[in-house]
mmCIF file of C-alpha atoms in Angstrom:
data_model
loop_
_atom_site.group_PDB
_atom_site.id
_atom_site.type_symbol
_atom_site.label_atom_id
_atom_site.label_comp_id
_atom_site.label_asym_id
_atom_site.label_seq_id
_atom_site.Cartn_x
_atom_site.Cartn_y
_atom_site.Cartn_z
ATOM 1 C CA GLY A 1 -53.725 110.929 123.967
ATOM 2 C CA LYS A 2 -51.249 108.050 123.519
ATOM 3 C CA GLN A 3 -50.844 108.963 119.880
ATOM 4 C CA SER A 4 -50.068 112.589 120.647
ATOM 5 C CA ARG A 5 -47.550 111.518 123.346
ATOM 6 C CA GLY A 6 -45.975 109.135 120.811
ATOM 7 C CA CYS A 7 -45.742 111.932 118.276
ATOM 8 C CA HIS A 8 -44.286 114.178 120.951
ATOM 9 C CA ARG A 9 -41.692 111.553 121.931
ATOM 10 C CA GLY A 10 -40.828 111.040 118.210
ATOM 11 C CA TYR A 11 -40.490 114.801 117.757
ATOM 12 C CA SER A 12 -38.252 114.981 120.849
ATOM 13 C CA ARG A 13 -36.044 112.229 119.450
ATOM 14 C CA MET A 14 -35.785 114.156 116.166
ATOM 15 C CA GLU A 15 -34.917 117.287 118.145
ATOM 16 C CA LYS A 16 -32.144 115.391 119.953
ATOM 17 C CA LYS A 17 -30.729 113.998 116.661
ATOM 18 C CA SER A 18 -30.574 117.394 115.003
ATOM 19 C CA PRO A 19 -27.323 118.804 116.553
ATOM 20 C CA HIS A 20 -25.534 115.517 115.869
ATOM 21 C CA SER A 21 -26.747 115.536 112.265
ATOM 22 C CA LYS A 22 -25.513 119.131 111.821
ATOM 23 C CA GLN A 23 -22.123 118.110 113.199
ATOM 24 C CA VAL A 24 -21.916 115.250 110.706
ATOM 25 C CA HIS A 25 -22.688 117.646 107.830
ATOM 26 C CA VAL A 26 -20.018 120.092 109.040
ATOM 27 C CA TRP A 27 -17.394 117.330 109.285
ATOM 28 C CA ARG A 28 -18.358 116.016 105.868
ATOM 29 C CA GLY A 29 -17.978 119.520 104.485
ATOM 30 C CA ILE A 30 -14.532 119.940 106.100
ATOM 31 C CA THR A 31 -13.439 116.511 104.838
ATOM 32 C CA LEU A 32 -14.529 117.359 101.295
ATOM 33 C CA VAL A 33 -12.667 120.702 101.411
ATOM 34 C CA LEU A 34 -9.514 118.969 102.707
ATOM 35 C CA LEU A 35 -9.784 116.288 100.011
ATOM 36 C CA ALA A 36 -10.202 118.983 97.364
ATOM 37 C CA ILE A 37 -7.102 120.793 98.688
ATOM 38 C CA VAL A 38 -5.069 117.568 98.682
ATOM 39 C CA LEU A 39 -6.288 116.781 95.156
ATOM 40 C CA ILE A 40 -5.393 120.277 93.905
ATOM 41 C CA ASN A 41 -1.962 119.906 95.529
ATOM 42 C CA LEU A 42 -1.422 116.540 93.861
ATOM 43 C CA LEU A 43 -2.509 117.806 90.449
ATOM 44 C CA LEU A 44 -0.259 120.847 90.845
ATOM 45 C CA TYR A 45 2.629 118.628 91.924
ATOM 46 C CA PHE A 46 2.245 116.270 88.942
ATOM 47 C CA TYR A 47 1.921 119.212 86.523
ATOM 48 C CA LEU A 48 5.052 120.924 87.862
ATOM 49 C CA ASP A 49 6.897 117.625 88.151
ATOM 50 C CA HIS A 50 6.053 116.879 84.508
ATOM 51 C CA TYR A 51 7.300 120.225 83.241
ATOM 52 C CA TYR A 52 10.208 121.004 85.531
ATOM 53 C CA LEU A 53 11.515 117.867 87.220
ATOM 54 C CA SER A 54 10.956 114.912 84.895
ATOM 55 C CA PRO A 55 14.290 113.509 83.718
ATOM 56 C CA TRP A 56 13.094 112.975 80.130
ATOM 57 C CA HIS A 57 11.930 116.567 79.859
ATOM 58 C CA SER A 58 15.271 117.969 80.940
ATOM 59 C CA SER A 59 17.329 116.155 78.342
ATOM 60 C CA SER A 60 15.133 115.301 75.389
ATOM 61 C CA ASP A 61 11.863 116.335 73.860
ATOM 62 C CA PRO A 62 9.268 114.197 72.076
ATOM 63 C CA ASP A 63 8.692 117.071 69.631
ATOM 64 C CA LEU A 64 12.286 116.863 68.366
ATOM 65 C CA CYS A 65 12.955 115.527 64.893
ATOM 66 C CA PRO A 66 15.307 112.611 64.111
ATOM 67 C CA VAL A 67 18.953 113.441 63.380
ATOM 68 C CA GLY A 68 19.271 115.251 60.041
ATOM 69 C CA PHE A 69 15.733 116.685 60.161
ATOM 70 C CA PHE A 70 14.151 119.844 61.582
ATOM 71 C CA LYS A 71 10.909 121.638 62.249
ATOM 72 C CA MET A 72 10.264 125.079 63.721
ATOM 73 C CA GLY A 73 7.404 127.325 64.717
ATOM 74 C CA THR A 74 4.053 125.905 63.635
ATOM 75 C CA MET A 75 5.539 123.256 61.329
ATOM 76 C CA GLU A 76 3.913 119.863 61.956
ATOM 77 C CA THR A 77 6.229 117.628 59.957
ATOM 78 C CA CYS A 78 10.006 117.261 60.049
ATOM 79 C CA LEU A 79 11.963 118.208 56.922
ATOM 80 C CA PRO A 80 15.537 117.161 56.058
ATOM 81 C CA TRP A 81 18.288 119.735 56.632
ATOM 82 C CA LEU A 82 18.602 122.009 53.612
ATOM 83 C CA SER A 83 21.480 121.230 51.244
ATOM 84 C CA CYS A 84 23.774 123.757 49.515
ATOM 85 C CA GLU A 85 21.508 123.680 46.464
ATOM 86 C CA ALA A 86 18.307 124.173 48.475
ATOM 87 C CA MET A 87 19.872 127.035 50.455
ATOM 88 C CA GLN A 88 21.023 128.816 47.303
ATOM 89 C CA LYS A 89 17.612 128.419 45.661
ATOM 90 C CA GLU A 90 15.235 128.964 48.565
ATOM 91 C CA VAL A 91 16.969 131.282 51.066
ATOM 92 C CA ARG A 92 16.927 135.042 50.517
ATOM 93 C CA ARG A 93 19.504 137.078 52.429
ATOM 94 C CA LEU A 94 17.979 140.296 53.828
ATOM 95 C CA LYS A 95 20.285 142.237 56.176
ATOM 96 C CA LEU A 96 23.233 141.920 58.565
ATOM 97 C CA VAL A 97 22.043 141.506 62.170
ATOM 98 C CA GLY A 98 25.212 140.466 64.014
ATOM 99 C CA GLU A 99 28.934 139.905 63.665
ATOM 100 C CA GLY A 100 31.452 137.979 65.765
ATOM 101 C CA ALA A 101 35.084 136.949 65.334
ATOM 102 C CA VAL A 102 34.202 133.793 63.398
ATOM 103 C CA LYS A 103 30.969 134.593 61.555
ATOM 104 C CA LYS A 104 28.566 137.241 60.308
ATOM 105 C CA VAL A 105 24.867 136.639 60.894
ATOM 106 C CA PHE A 106 22.248 137.767 58.380
ATOM 107 C CA LEU A 107 18.490 137.845 58.693
ATOM 108 C CA GLY A 108 17.124 135.721 55.868
ATOM 109 C CA GLU A 109 13.842 134.400 54.529
ATOM 110 C CA TRP A 110 12.921 130.827 53.666
ATOM 111 C CA ARG A 111 9.373 129.918 52.568
ATOM 112 C CA GLU A 112 8.056 133.151 54.125
ATOM 113 C CA ARG A 113 9.725 132.346 57.448
ATOM 114 C CA LYS A 114 12.492 134.384 59.058
ATOM 115 C CA VAL A 115 15.778 132.482 59.376
ATOM 116 C CA ALA A 116 19.356 133.253 60.495
ATOM 117 C CA LEU A 117 22.099 132.765 57.922
ATOM 118 C CA SER A 118 25.636 132.589 59.349
ATOM 119 C CA GLN A 119 28.639 133.026 57.067
ATOM 120 C CA LEU A 120 32.362 132.733 57.740
ATOM 121 C CA THR A 121 34.115 136.090 58.241
ATOM 122 C CA SER A 122 37.672 135.047 57.338
ATOM 123 C CA PRO A 123 39.196 131.912 55.706
ATOM 124 C CA VAL A 124 41.753 131.820 58.551
ATOM 125 C CA LEU A 125 38.950 130.854 60.968
ATOM 126 C CA GLN A 126 37.343 128.139 58.844
ATOM 127 C CA ASP A 127 38.372 125.358 61.279
ATOM 128 C CA ASP A 128 36.554 127.132 64.130
ATOM 129 C CA PHE A 129 33.526 127.633 61.885
ATOM 130 C CA LEU A 130 33.388 123.970 60.856
ATOM 131 C CA HIS A 131 33.928 122.852 64.472
ATOM 132 C CA GLY A 132 30.941 125.016 65.485
ATOM 133 C CA LEU A 133 28.859 123.396 62.728
ATOM 134 C CA GLU A 134 29.770 119.866 63.865
ATOM 135 C CA MET A 135 28.827 120.783 67.439
ATOM 136 C CA LEU A 136 25.523 122.240 66.254
ATOM 137 C CA LYS A 137 24.720 119.059 64.303
ATOM 138 C CA THR A 138 25.648 116.693 67.132
ATOM 139 C CA LEU A 139 24.068 118.637 69.999
ATOM 140 C CA GLN A 140 20.648 119.266 68.428
ATOM 141 C CA SER A 141 18.170 119.232 71.335
ATOM 142 C CA LYS A 142 15.717 121.560 73.040
ATOM 143 C CA HIS A 143 18.760 123.251 74.641
ATOM 144 C CA VAL A 144 20.318 124.309 71.316
ATOM 145 C CA VAL A 145 19.175 126.564 68.463
ATOM 146 C CA THR A 146 17.497 124.566 65.663
ATOM 147 C CA LEU A 147 19.719 123.792 62.682
ATOM 148 C CA LEU A 148 17.853 124.105 59.367
ATOM 149 C CA GLY A 149 20.659 123.420 56.908
ATOM 150 C CA TYR A 150 24.312 124.049 56.050
ATOM 151 C CA CYS A 151 26.734 124.297 53.155
ATOM 152 C CA LYS A 152 30.380 123.455 53.826
ATOM 153 C CA GLU A 153 31.430 124.536 50.314
ATOM 154 C CA ASN A 154 30.684 128.211 50.937
ATOM 155 C CA PHE A 155 30.799 128.111 54.766
ATOM 156 C CA ALA A 156 27.130 128.861 55.476
ATOM 157 C CA ILE A 157 24.884 127.682 58.313
ATOM 158 C CA LEU A 158 21.115 128.189 58.454
ATOM 159 C CA THR A 159 19.369 128.242 61.851
ATOM 160 C CA GLU A 160 16.043 129.304 63.334
ATOM 161 C CA TYR A 161 15.785 133.087 63.779
ATOM 162 C CA HIS A 162 14.988 134.481 67.233
ATOM 163 C CA PRO A 163 14.061 138.184 66.918
ATOM 164 C CA LEU A 164 14.800 138.990 70.578
ATOM 165 C CA GLY A 165 18.452 138.143 69.989
ATOM 166 C CA SER A 166 20.925 137.289 72.742
ATOM 167 C CA LEU A 167 20.494 137.536 76.518
ATOM 168 C CA LYS A 168 22.187 140.932 76.538
ATOM 169 C CA ASP A 169 19.949 143.918 77.386
ATOM 170 C CA LEU A 170 17.413 141.622 79.035
ATOM 171 C CA GLU A 171 15.793 144.494 80.946
ATOM 172 C CA GLU A 172 15.106 146.357 77.687
ATOM 173 C CA LYS A 173 13.386 143.279 76.280
ATOM 174 C CA PHE A 174 11.234 142.855 79.392
ATOM 175 C CA ASN A 175 10.263 146.533 79.080
ATOM 176 C CA LEU A 176 8.896 146.146 75.543
ATOM 177 C CA PRO A 177 5.076 146.607 75.742
ATOM 178 C CA ARG A 178 4.465 143.167 74.234
ATOM 179 C CA TYR A 179 6.626 141.430 76.853
ATOM 180 C CA GLN A 180 6.033 143.405 80.046
ATOM 181 C CA SER A 181 3.633 140.740 81.311
ATOM 182 C CA PHE A 182 6.515 138.205 81.121
ATOM 183 C CA ASN A 183 8.493 140.160 83.712
ATOM 184 C CA THR A 184 7.553 138.008 86.724
ATOM 185 C CA TRP A 185 9.691 136.129 89.246
ATOM 186 C CA PRO A 186 8.593 132.661 87.942
ATOM 187 C CA ASN A 187 9.668 133.594 84.399
ATOM 188 C CA ARG A 188 12.944 135.041 85.697
ATOM 189 C CA LEU A 189 13.664 131.882 87.693
ATOM 190 C CA ARG A 190 12.703 129.760 84.661
ATOM 191 C CA LEU A 191 15.376 131.587 82.646
ATOM 192 C CA ALA A 192 17.930 130.640 85.316
ATOM 193 C CA VAL A 193 16.658 127.028 85.189
ATOM 194 C CA ASP A 194 17.049 127.056 81.388
ATOM 195 C CA TYR A 195 20.591 128.426 81.637
ATOM 196 C CA VAL A 196 21.699 125.773 84.155
ATOM 197 C CA SER A 197 19.863 123.089 82.092
ATOM 198 C CA ILE A 198 22.055 124.005 79.119
ATOM 199 C CA ILE A 199 25.253 123.893 81.219
ATOM 200 C CA SER A 200 24.185 120.501 82.608
ATOM 201 C CA TYR A 201 23.399 119.265 79.078
ATOM 202 C CA LEU A 202 26.873 120.319 77.865
ATOM 203 C CA HIS A 203 28.554 118.673 80.862
ATOM 204 C CA ASN A 204 26.651 115.446 80.094
ATOM 205 C CA SER A 205 26.477 115.733 76.301
ATOM 206 C CA PRO A 206 26.503 112.910 73.719
ATOM 207 C CA LEU A 207 30.142 113.874 73.074
ATOM 208 C CA GLY A 208 31.186 113.873 76.747
ATOM 209 C CA THR A 209 31.893 116.728 79.170
ATOM 210 C CA LEU A 210 32.082 120.014 77.246
ATOM 211 C CA VAL A 211 33.273 123.297 78.790
ATOM 212 C CA MET A 212 31.849 126.704 77.798
ATOM 213 C CA CYS A 213 35.077 128.495 76.985
ATOM 214 C CA ASP A 214 33.635 131.698 75.484
ATOM 215 C CA SER A 215 32.902 132.952 78.969
ATOM 216 C CA SER A 216 35.644 135.308 80.119
ATOM 217 C CA ASP A 217 33.087 137.948 81.217
ATOM 218 C CA LEU A 218 29.331 138.229 81.735
ATOM 219 C CA ASP A 219 28.679 139.954 78.382
ATOM 220 C CA LYS A 220 30.564 137.207 76.558
ATOM 221 C CA VAL A 221 28.456 134.524 78.277
ATOM 222 C CA LEU A 222 25.177 136.318 77.508
ATOM 223 C CA SER A 223 26.096 136.633 73.829
ATOM 224 C CA GLN A 224 26.327 132.811 73.534
ATOM 225 C CA PHE A 225 22.599 132.345 74.185
ATOM 226 C CA LEU A 226 19.403 133.382 72.405
ATOM 227 C CA LEU A 227 16.103 134.407 73.974
ATOM 228 C CA THR A 228 13.020 132.889 72.334
ATOM 229 C CA THR A 229 9.744 134.811 71.995
ATOM 230 C CA ASP A 230 8.192 132.632 74.718
ATOM 231 C CA PHE A 231 11.102 133.661 76.967
ATOM 232 C CA ARG A 232 13.122 130.468 77.032
ATOM 233 C CA ILE A 233 16.878 130.187 76.446
ATOM 234 C CA VAL A 234 18.748 128.217 73.761
ATOM 235 C CA ALA A 235 22.511 127.930 73.232
ATOM 236 C CA ASN A 236 23.586 129.455 69.952
ATOM 237 C CA ASP A 237 27.367 129.791 69.753
ATOM 238 C CA LEU A 238 29.072 126.406 70.019
ATOM 239 C CA ASP A 239 32.450 127.310 68.481
ATOM 240 C CA ALA A 240 34.467 126.963 71.718
ATOM 241 C CA LEU A 241 33.442 123.809 73.606
ATOM 242 C CA PRO A 242 36.577 121.788 74.429
ATOM 243 C CA LEU A 243 36.225 118.292 75.875
ATOM 244 C CA VAL A 244 37.212 117.238 79.401
ATOM 245 C CA SER A 245 37.911 113.540 79.944
ATOM 246 C CA ARG A 246 38.832 112.422 83.472
ATOM 247 C CA GLU A 247 39.391 108.852 82.255
ATOM 248 C CA ARG A 248 42.089 110.056 79.859
ATOM 249 C CA GLY A 249 43.317 112.799 82.185
ATOM 250 C CA GLN A 250 42.296 115.355 79.563
ATOM 251 C CA LEU A 251 41.735 118.877 80.921
ATOM 252 C CA VAL A 252 41.253 122.178 79.058
ATOM 253 C CA LYS A 253 42.526 125.734 78.770
ATOM 254 C CA CYS A 254 40.226 128.431 77.397
ATOM 255 C CA GLY A 255 42.406 130.131 74.793
ATOM 256 C CA HIS A 256 46.108 130.911 74.952
ATOM 257 C CA ARG A 257 45.934 134.339 76.575
ATOM 258 C CA GLN A 258 45.984 135.412 80.186
ATOM 259 C CA LEU A 259 42.542 135.819 81.778
ATOM 260 C CA TRP A 260 41.714 138.487 84.368
ATOM 261 C CA GLY A 261 38.953 139.555 86.721
ATOM 262 C CA LYS A 262 36.565 138.104 89.289
ATOM 263 C CA PHE A 263 34.116 136.636 86.788
ATOM 264 C CA VAL A 264 36.424 133.810 85.677
ATOM 265 C CA ALA A 265 37.120 130.978 88.114
ATOM 266 C CA PRO A 266 40.255 131.254 90.310
ATOM 267 C CA GLU A 267 41.897 128.302 88.532
ATOM 268 C CA GLN A 268 41.641 130.214 85.232
ATOM 269 C CA LEU A 269 43.893 132.987 86.564
ATOM 270 C CA TRP A 270 47.686 132.981 86.213
ATOM 271 C CA PRO A 271 48.840 131.384 89.488
ATOM 272 C CA TYR A 272 52.438 132.653 89.644
ATOM 273 C CA GLY A 273 51.853 136.311 90.531
ATOM 274 C CA GLU A 274 52.204 139.591 88.669
ATOM 275 C CA ASP A 275 56.002 139.527 88.732
ATOM 276 C CA VAL A 276 56.160 136.388 86.589
ATOM 277 C CA GLU A 277 55.330 136.890 82.919
ATOM 278 C CA PHE A 278 52.394 134.828 81.603
ATOM 279 C CA ASP A 279 53.438 131.712 79.714
ATOM 280 C CA ASP A 280 50.660 129.587 78.212
ATOM 281 C CA GLU A 281 52.757 126.411 78.447
ATOM 282 C CA ARG A 282 53.157 126.869 82.216
ATOM 283 C CA MET A 283 49.482 127.710 82.754
ATOM 284 C CA PRO A 284 47.786 124.738 84.495
ATOM 285 C CA PRO A 285 44.715 123.312 82.725
ATOM 286 C CA TYR A 286 41.306 122.927 84.421
ATOM 287 C CA ASP A 287 37.921 121.186 84.081
ATOM 288 C CA GLU A 288 34.191 121.982 83.652
ATOM 289 C CA LYS A 289 33.878 123.325 87.210
ATOM 290 C CA THR A 290 34.875 126.740 85.791
ATOM 291 C CA ASP A 291 31.307 126.871 84.403
ATOM 292 C CA ILE A 292 29.889 126.196 87.898
ATOM 293 C CA TRP A 293 31.804 129.155 89.379
ATOM 294 C CA LYS A 294 30.031 131.490 86.921
ATOM 295 C CA ILE A 295 26.453 130.251 87.550
ATOM 296 C CA PRO A 296 25.658 132.605 90.496
ATOM 297 C CA ASP A 297 26.700 135.700 88.502
ATOM 298 C CA VAL A 298 24.667 134.720 85.440
ATOM 299 C CA CYS A 299 21.683 133.796 87.642
ATOM 300 C CA ASP A 300 21.937 137.148 89.456
ATOM 301 C CA TYR A 301 21.722 138.931 86.103
ATOM 302 C CA LEU A 302 18.750 136.819 84.940
ATOM 303 C CA LEU A 303 16.778 137.362 88.170
ATOM 304 C CA GLY A 304 16.998 141.161 87.890
ATOM 305 C CA HIS A 305 15.636 143.293 90.729
ATOM 306 C CA GLY A 306 11.874 142.931 90.388
ATOM 307 C CA GLU A 307 9.382 141.785 92.980
ATOM 308 C CA GLY A 308 10.292 138.413 94.491
ATOM 309 C CA SER A 309 13.884 138.356 93.196
ATOM 310 C CA ASP A 310 15.457 138.908 96.640
ATOM 311 C CA ILE A 311 13.480 136.014 98.151
ATOM 312 C CA ILE A 312 14.783 133.748 95.357
ATOM 313 C CA ARG A 313 18.353 134.936 95.995
ATOM 314 C CA LEU A 314 17.908 134.100 99.681
ATOM 315 C CA HIS A 315 16.721 130.573 98.828
ATOM 316 C CA LEU A 316 19.696 130.093 96.451
ATOM 317 C CA PHE A 317 22.293 131.504 98.863
ATOM 318 C CA ASP A 318 23.617 128.112 100.038
ATOM 319 C CA ILE A 319 23.945 126.471 96.600
ATOM 320 C CA HIS A 320 25.559 129.631 95.193
ATOM 321 C CA LYS A 321 28.026 129.663 98.092
ATOM 322 C CA GLU A 322 28.989 126.115 97.115
ATOM 323 C CA CYS A 323 29.407 127.172 93.460
ATOM 324 C CA LYS A 324 31.928 129.792 94.612
ATOM 325 C CA ARG A 325 34.208 127.391 96.507
ATOM 326 C CA ARG A 326 37.822 128.094 95.579
ATOM 327 C CA ASN A 327 38.593 124.384 95.255
ATOM 328 C CA PRO A 328 36.900 123.251 91.987
ATOM 329 C CA ALA A 329 36.467 119.677 93.288
ATOM 330 C CA GLU A 330 34.256 120.998 96.122
ATOM 331 C CA ARG A 331 31.822 122.751 93.783
ATOM 332 C CA PRO A 332 28.562 120.936 92.992
ATOM 333 C CA SER A 333 27.849 119.423 89.575
ATOM 334 C CA ALA A 334 25.611 121.326 87.143
ATOM 335 C CA GLN A 335 22.990 118.597 87.656
ATOM 336 C CA THR A 336 22.969 119.237 91.430
ATOM 337 C CA VAL A 337 22.539 122.983 90.889
ATOM 338 C CA LEU A 338 19.796 122.290 88.347
ATOM 339 C CA THR A 339 17.897 120.014 90.740
ATOM 340 C CA THR A 340 18.087 122.714 93.453
ATOM 341 C CA TYR A 341 16.787 125.374 91.044
ATOM 342 C CA LYS A 342 13.935 123.172 89.817
ATOM 343 C CA HIS A 343 12.814 122.174 93.308
ATOM 344 C CA LEU A 344 12.826 125.834 94.365
ATOM 345 C CA LEU A 345 10.753 126.827 91.325
ATOM 346 C CA MET A 346 8.271 124.029 92.003
ATOM 347 C CA SER A 347 8.027 124.850 95.697
ATOM 348 C CA LEU A 348 7.498 128.588 95.126
ATOM 349 C CA LEU A 349 4.933 127.979 92.376
ATOM 350 C CA LYS A 350 3.008 125.624 94.641
ATOM 351 C CA ASP A 351 3.009 128.207 97.436
ATOM 352 C CA SER A 352 1.885 131.023 95.158
ATOM 353 C CA ALA A 353 -0.774 128.906 93.414
ATOM 354 C CA ALA A 354 -2.410 127.978 96.705
ATOM 355 C CA PRO A 355 -1.836 130.779 99.264
ATOM 356 C CA GLY A 356 -2.861 129.860 102.781
ATOM 357 C CA MET A 357 -3.245 126.214 101.876
ATOM 358 C CA ARG A 358 -0.668 125.083 104.420
ATOM 359 C CA ASP A 359 -2.493 126.957 107.183
ATOM 360 C CA MET A 360 -5.721 125.184 106.248
ATOM 361 C CA LEU A 361 -3.964 121.829 106.316
#
């Protein structure tokens, strides 16, 4: 009898423990889920931070070759820039694919790889051509098209070929069957990040603060950049990048003709009214903040009108308003705009990668 009562009391104690034990299991389960969420968030943060916010990633790339060397595509080793002799022997010119004021661009072939061969259009413009070459050599980075070789004797430059061409007709490129899947708001915002990264790189270049002067209208700006097949942007045309130096009081003027329209910054317009004839000598010079004024318009073009683009515009409203301040000194630096863009991209990617996560936390 005692034994059965003892068993009964033991059973009762087990019965009483049971709800508490269930509660412990539930709390353990919740704690594990919360830890998993925090861990996922941390991993996501470090991944995005590594690719979009790390200072080293924005200015240099461990995959880049030393000065005077190149590699492209699937190449694993760096080769020296091709000389005149190597270009004449190994490069086959195929067809004309583009023409500007300073140079003609031909599709070429080198060791079964497609390349772009640029040649001077007129001897009168050889100084511009050679200036563009020097810029290309000095500014080699992930922001600039890869230089493969050059020949000063016959005014030829060899660069990596990007079949999608310039940033013009972006919608048509996104509509190509092969690239339709790229047409997403993160990829659109990444293009804007790339564009501002390049402007920031030029404003903080190894040569000093460089201004993008070939930018009197949107089409002109878009023609200066190439779209890679993984939908990134590289600067291509570096013929007109004058230097600003505040220490030396050195400002710039983009060309010697009068500029018009709303795309250019207010300080680039003739300030003395329509009744006074334009005189280049009386035109006041300006600095790199002209590039900042144009960022919102270029970004607007890159974002397009797909799903999510209006939300991005809303998030960028304040920084874009600052870019459009009439007083150049009040506009943010390219680096400030870039940081804003990158943080927005990271924040939106985190939200989309883990929907409802904030509610759970």
